Amino acid sequence: MMAPQESKDLAARLYRLEQSHRWWQFGTLLFAAVAVLALGTESQKQAAAQEPRTVAAQRFVLMSPGGRGAGAVMEFTSRGPELTFLDPGEKPRLRIGVDETGPGIHLLDARGAKRASVAFFSGEPAFVLYDTALRVRAVVSLVKDKPTITLLDENRRKVFEAP
């Protein structure tokens, strides 16, 4: 049997040992947290110092919320790069692209047919309107820095031109 004083001494020593153990645990945890923060900050600095990431693809599709349908499609077509915006029925309604003649913005009807365009034609900027048969019917353009307006009939004959 242990004497009462020995029992108290043993309990006090055990208490000090547990306190010391807690301090070591706390110190180790604190050191680990500081190390993780320091390493995380360093990796963020390295990531920021790297060149921007590049995503390469021939086609990108922007999905609607919930992923039910496409809202826009960016792709490289036979004409060149194009960004096409789709209506809720997923029909093309607006096309922005660059082809061999230059950049263009095209408004599309419910069939997806081009009905109005702002683009370069023969190297000059122009606004073009098309009829339902997709024939050019009106052109507002700059020719050698002079504005012109041309209206055409269904057979592409000029019915009006100014100046």
Short mmCIF file of C-alpha atoms in Angstrom, two decimals:
data_model
loop_
_atom_site.label_atom_id
_atom_site.label_comp_id
_atom_site.label_asym_id
_atom_site.label_seq_id
_atom_site.Cartn_x
_atom_site.Cartn_y
_atom_site.Cartn_z
CA MET A 1 0.00 0.00 0.00
CA MET A 2 1.14 3.53 -0.80
CA ALA A 3 1.48 6.19 1.83
CA PRO A 4 -0.90 9.17 1.51
CA GLN A 5 2.00 11.57 0.85
CA GLU A 6 3.42 9.33 -1.88
CA SER A 7 -0.02 9.14 -3.46
CA LYS A 8 -0.30 12.96 -3.45
CA ASP A 9 3.20 13.32 -4.87
CA LEU A 10 2.42 10.80 -7.59
CA ALA A 11 -0.86 12.58 -8.45
CA ALA A 12 0.93 15.97 -8.60
CA ARG A 13 3.66 14.52 -10.80
CA LEU A 14 1.06 12.91 -13.08
CA TYR A 15 -0.80 16.26 -13.31
CA ARG A 16 2.43 18.10 -14.28
CA LEU A 17 3.21 15.42 -16.85
CA GLU A 18 -0.27 15.73 -18.38
CA GLN A 19 0.05 19.54 -18.46
CA SER A 20 3.43 19.24 -20.17
CA HIS A 21 1.95 16.79 -22.67
CA ARG A 22 -0.91 19.21 -23.47
CA TRP A 23 1.60 22.02 -24.05
CA TRP A 24 3.61 19.81 -26.40
CA GLN A 25 0.43 18.88 -28.28
CA PHE A 26 -0.58 22.54 -28.54
CA GLY A 27 2.93 23.56 -29.69
CA THR A 28 3.05 20.79 -32.28
CA LEU A 29 -0.40 21.74 -33.60
CA LEU A 30 0.55 25.42 -33.72
CA PHE A 31 3.80 24.61 -35.58
CA ALA A 32 1.91 22.42 -38.09
CA ALA A 33 -0.66 25.17 -38.72
CA VAL A 34 2.06 27.79 -39.31
CA ALA A 35 3.91 25.40 -41.63
CA VAL A 36 0.74 24.68 -43.65
CA LEU A 37 -0.02 28.41 -43.97
CA ALA A 38 3.54 29.17 -45.03
CA LEU A 39 3.56 26.40 -47.63
CA GLY A 40 0.12 27.44 -48.92
CA THR A 41 1.22 31.05 -49.32
CA GLU A 42 4.37 29.95 -51.14
CA SER A 43 2.42 27.71 -53.54
CA GLN A 44 -0.01 30.60 -54.25
CA LYS A 45 2.94 32.86 -55.06
CA GLN A 46 4.35 30.21 -57.39
CA ALA A 47 0.97 29.72 -59.10
CA ALA A 48 0.58 33.48 -59.56
CA ALA A 49 4.09 33.71 -61.00
CA GLN A 50 3.34 31.06 -63.62
CA GLU A 51 2.03 32.09 -67.00
CA PRO A 52 -1.75 32.09 -67.47
CA ARG A 53 -3.29 28.76 -68.29
CA THR A 54 -4.50 28.11 -71.80
CA VAL A 55 -7.43 25.92 -72.73
CA ALA A 56 -7.27 24.68 -76.29
CA ALA A 57 -10.25 23.15 -78.04
CA GLN A 58 -12.08 23.27 -81.33
CA ARG A 59 -15.49 23.78 -79.72
CA PHE A 60 -16.90 25.20 -76.47
CA VAL A 61 -20.56 24.95 -75.44
CA LEU A 62 -22.10 27.31 -72.87
CA MET A 63 -24.90 25.41 -71.13
CA SER A 64 -28.04 26.91 -69.63
CA PRO A 65 -28.57 26.69 -65.86
CA GLY A 66 -29.19 23.06 -65.03
CA GLY A 67 -27.35 21.99 -68.19
CA ARG A 68 -30.56 21.42 -70.14
CA GLY A 69 -29.56 23.21 -73.34
CA ALA A 70 -26.84 25.16 -75.00
CA GLY A 71 -26.92 28.96 -74.79
CA ALA A 72 -23.88 29.61 -76.94
CA VAL A 73 -21.38 27.68 -79.00
CA MET A 74 -17.86 28.81 -79.83
CA GLU A 75 -16.16 26.79 -82.53
CA PHE A 76 -13.74 26.90 -85.41
CA THR A 77 -15.71 26.34 -88.61
CA SER A 78 -14.67 26.14 -92.26
CA ARG A 79 -15.25 29.92 -92.43
CA GLY A 80 -13.11 30.62 -89.33
CA PRO A 81 -13.77 31.11 -85.61
CA GLU A 82 -17.43 31.74 -84.69
CA LEU A 83 -19.45 32.44 -81.58
CA THR A 84 -23.11 31.55 -82.01
CA PHE A 85 -25.83 32.46 -79.50
CA LEU A 86 -28.87 30.20 -79.39
CA ASP A 87 -32.49 30.97 -78.44
CA PRO A 88 -34.30 28.95 -75.73
CA GLY A 89 -35.25 26.41 -78.42
CA GLU A 90 -31.51 25.99 -79.14
CA LYS A 91 -31.76 27.53 -82.62
CA PRO A 92 -28.93 29.83 -83.75
CA ARG A 93 -30.03 33.49 -83.59
CA LEU A 94 -26.82 35.57 -83.48
CA ARG A 95 -23.46 34.73 -85.00
CA ILE A 96 -20.21 36.61 -84.51
CA GLY A 97 -17.28 35.46 -86.56
CA VAL A 98 -14.16 36.20 -88.51
CA ASP A 99 -13.64 34.89 -92.03
CA GLU A 100 -11.30 35.71 -94.90
CA THR A 101 -13.08 39.04 -95.53
CA GLY A 102 -12.86 40.15 -91.87
CA PRO A 103 -15.11 40.27 -88.80
CA GLY A 104 -18.89 40.10 -88.97
CA ILE A 105 -22.02 40.13 -86.82
CA HIS A 106 -25.04 38.33 -88.27
CA LEU A 107 -28.66 38.33 -87.05
CA LEU A 108 -30.39 35.04 -87.85
CA ASP A 109 -34.10 34.34 -88.25
CA ALA A 110 -36.02 31.44 -86.68
CA ARG A 111 -34.67 29.12 -89.42
CA GLY A 112 -31.08 30.12 -88.59
CA ALA A 113 -30.77 32.00 -91.90
CA LYS A 114 -28.82 35.26 -92.10
CA ARG A 115 -31.21 38.24 -92.33
CA ALA A 116 -29.01 41.20 -91.33
CA SER A 117 -25.24 41.61 -91.19
CA VAL A 118 -22.69 44.14 -90.12
CA ALA A 119 -19.47 43.07 -91.76
CA PHE A 120 -16.76 43.90 -94.24
CA PHE A 121 -17.71 43.43 -97.88
CA SER A 122 -15.04 44.02 -100.50
CA GLY A 123 -12.83 45.43 -97.76
CA GLU A 124 -15.36 48.10 -96.72
CA PRO A 125 -17.70 48.14 -93.70
CA ALA A 126 -21.37 47.60 -94.52
CA PHE A 127 -24.80 46.91 -93.07
CA VAL A 128 -26.71 44.40 -95.23
CA LEU A 129 -30.37 43.30 -95.10
CA TYR A 130 -31.52 40.02 -96.67
CA ASP A 131 -35.06 38.94 -97.64
CA THR A 132 -36.64 35.61 -96.67
CA ALA A 133 -35.12 33.98 -99.76
CA LEU A 134 -31.70 35.12 -98.42
CA ARG A 135 -31.15 37.60 -101.25
CA VAL A 136 -29.39 40.89 -100.51
CA ARG A 137 -32.04 43.63 -100.60
CA ALA A 138 -30.41 46.64 -98.94
CA VAL A 139 -26.82 47.73 -98.33
CA VAL A 140 -25.58 50.71 -96.35
CA SER A 141 -21.83 50.93 -96.75
CA LEU A 142 -18.75 53.07 -96.94
CA VAL A 143 -17.00 53.00 -100.29
CA LYS A 144 -13.69 54.84 -100.21
CA ASP A 145 -14.89 56.67 -97.07
CA LYS A 146 -18.09 57.84 -98.79
CA PRO A 147 -21.42 56.55 -97.49
CA THR A 148 -23.69 54.79 -99.97
CA ILE A 149 -27.16 53.30 -99.77
CA THR A 150 -28.23 50.67 -102.27
CA LEU A 151 -31.64 49.01 -102.52
CA LEU A 152 -32.07 45.93 -104.73
CA ASP A 153 -35.08 44.09 -106.11
CA GLU A 154 -35.57 40.31 -105.94
CA ASN A 155 -33.41 39.92 -109.07
CA ARG A 156 -30.52 41.91 -107.50
CA ARG A 157 -31.14 44.91 -109.79
CA LYS A 158 -30.61 48.33 -108.23
CA VAL A 159 -33.86 50.14 -107.59
CA PHE A 160 -32.28 52.94 -105.58
CA GLU A 161 -28.78 54.19 -104.93
CA ALA A 162 -27.54 57.24 -103.10
CA PRO A 163 -25.46 59.22 -103.70
#
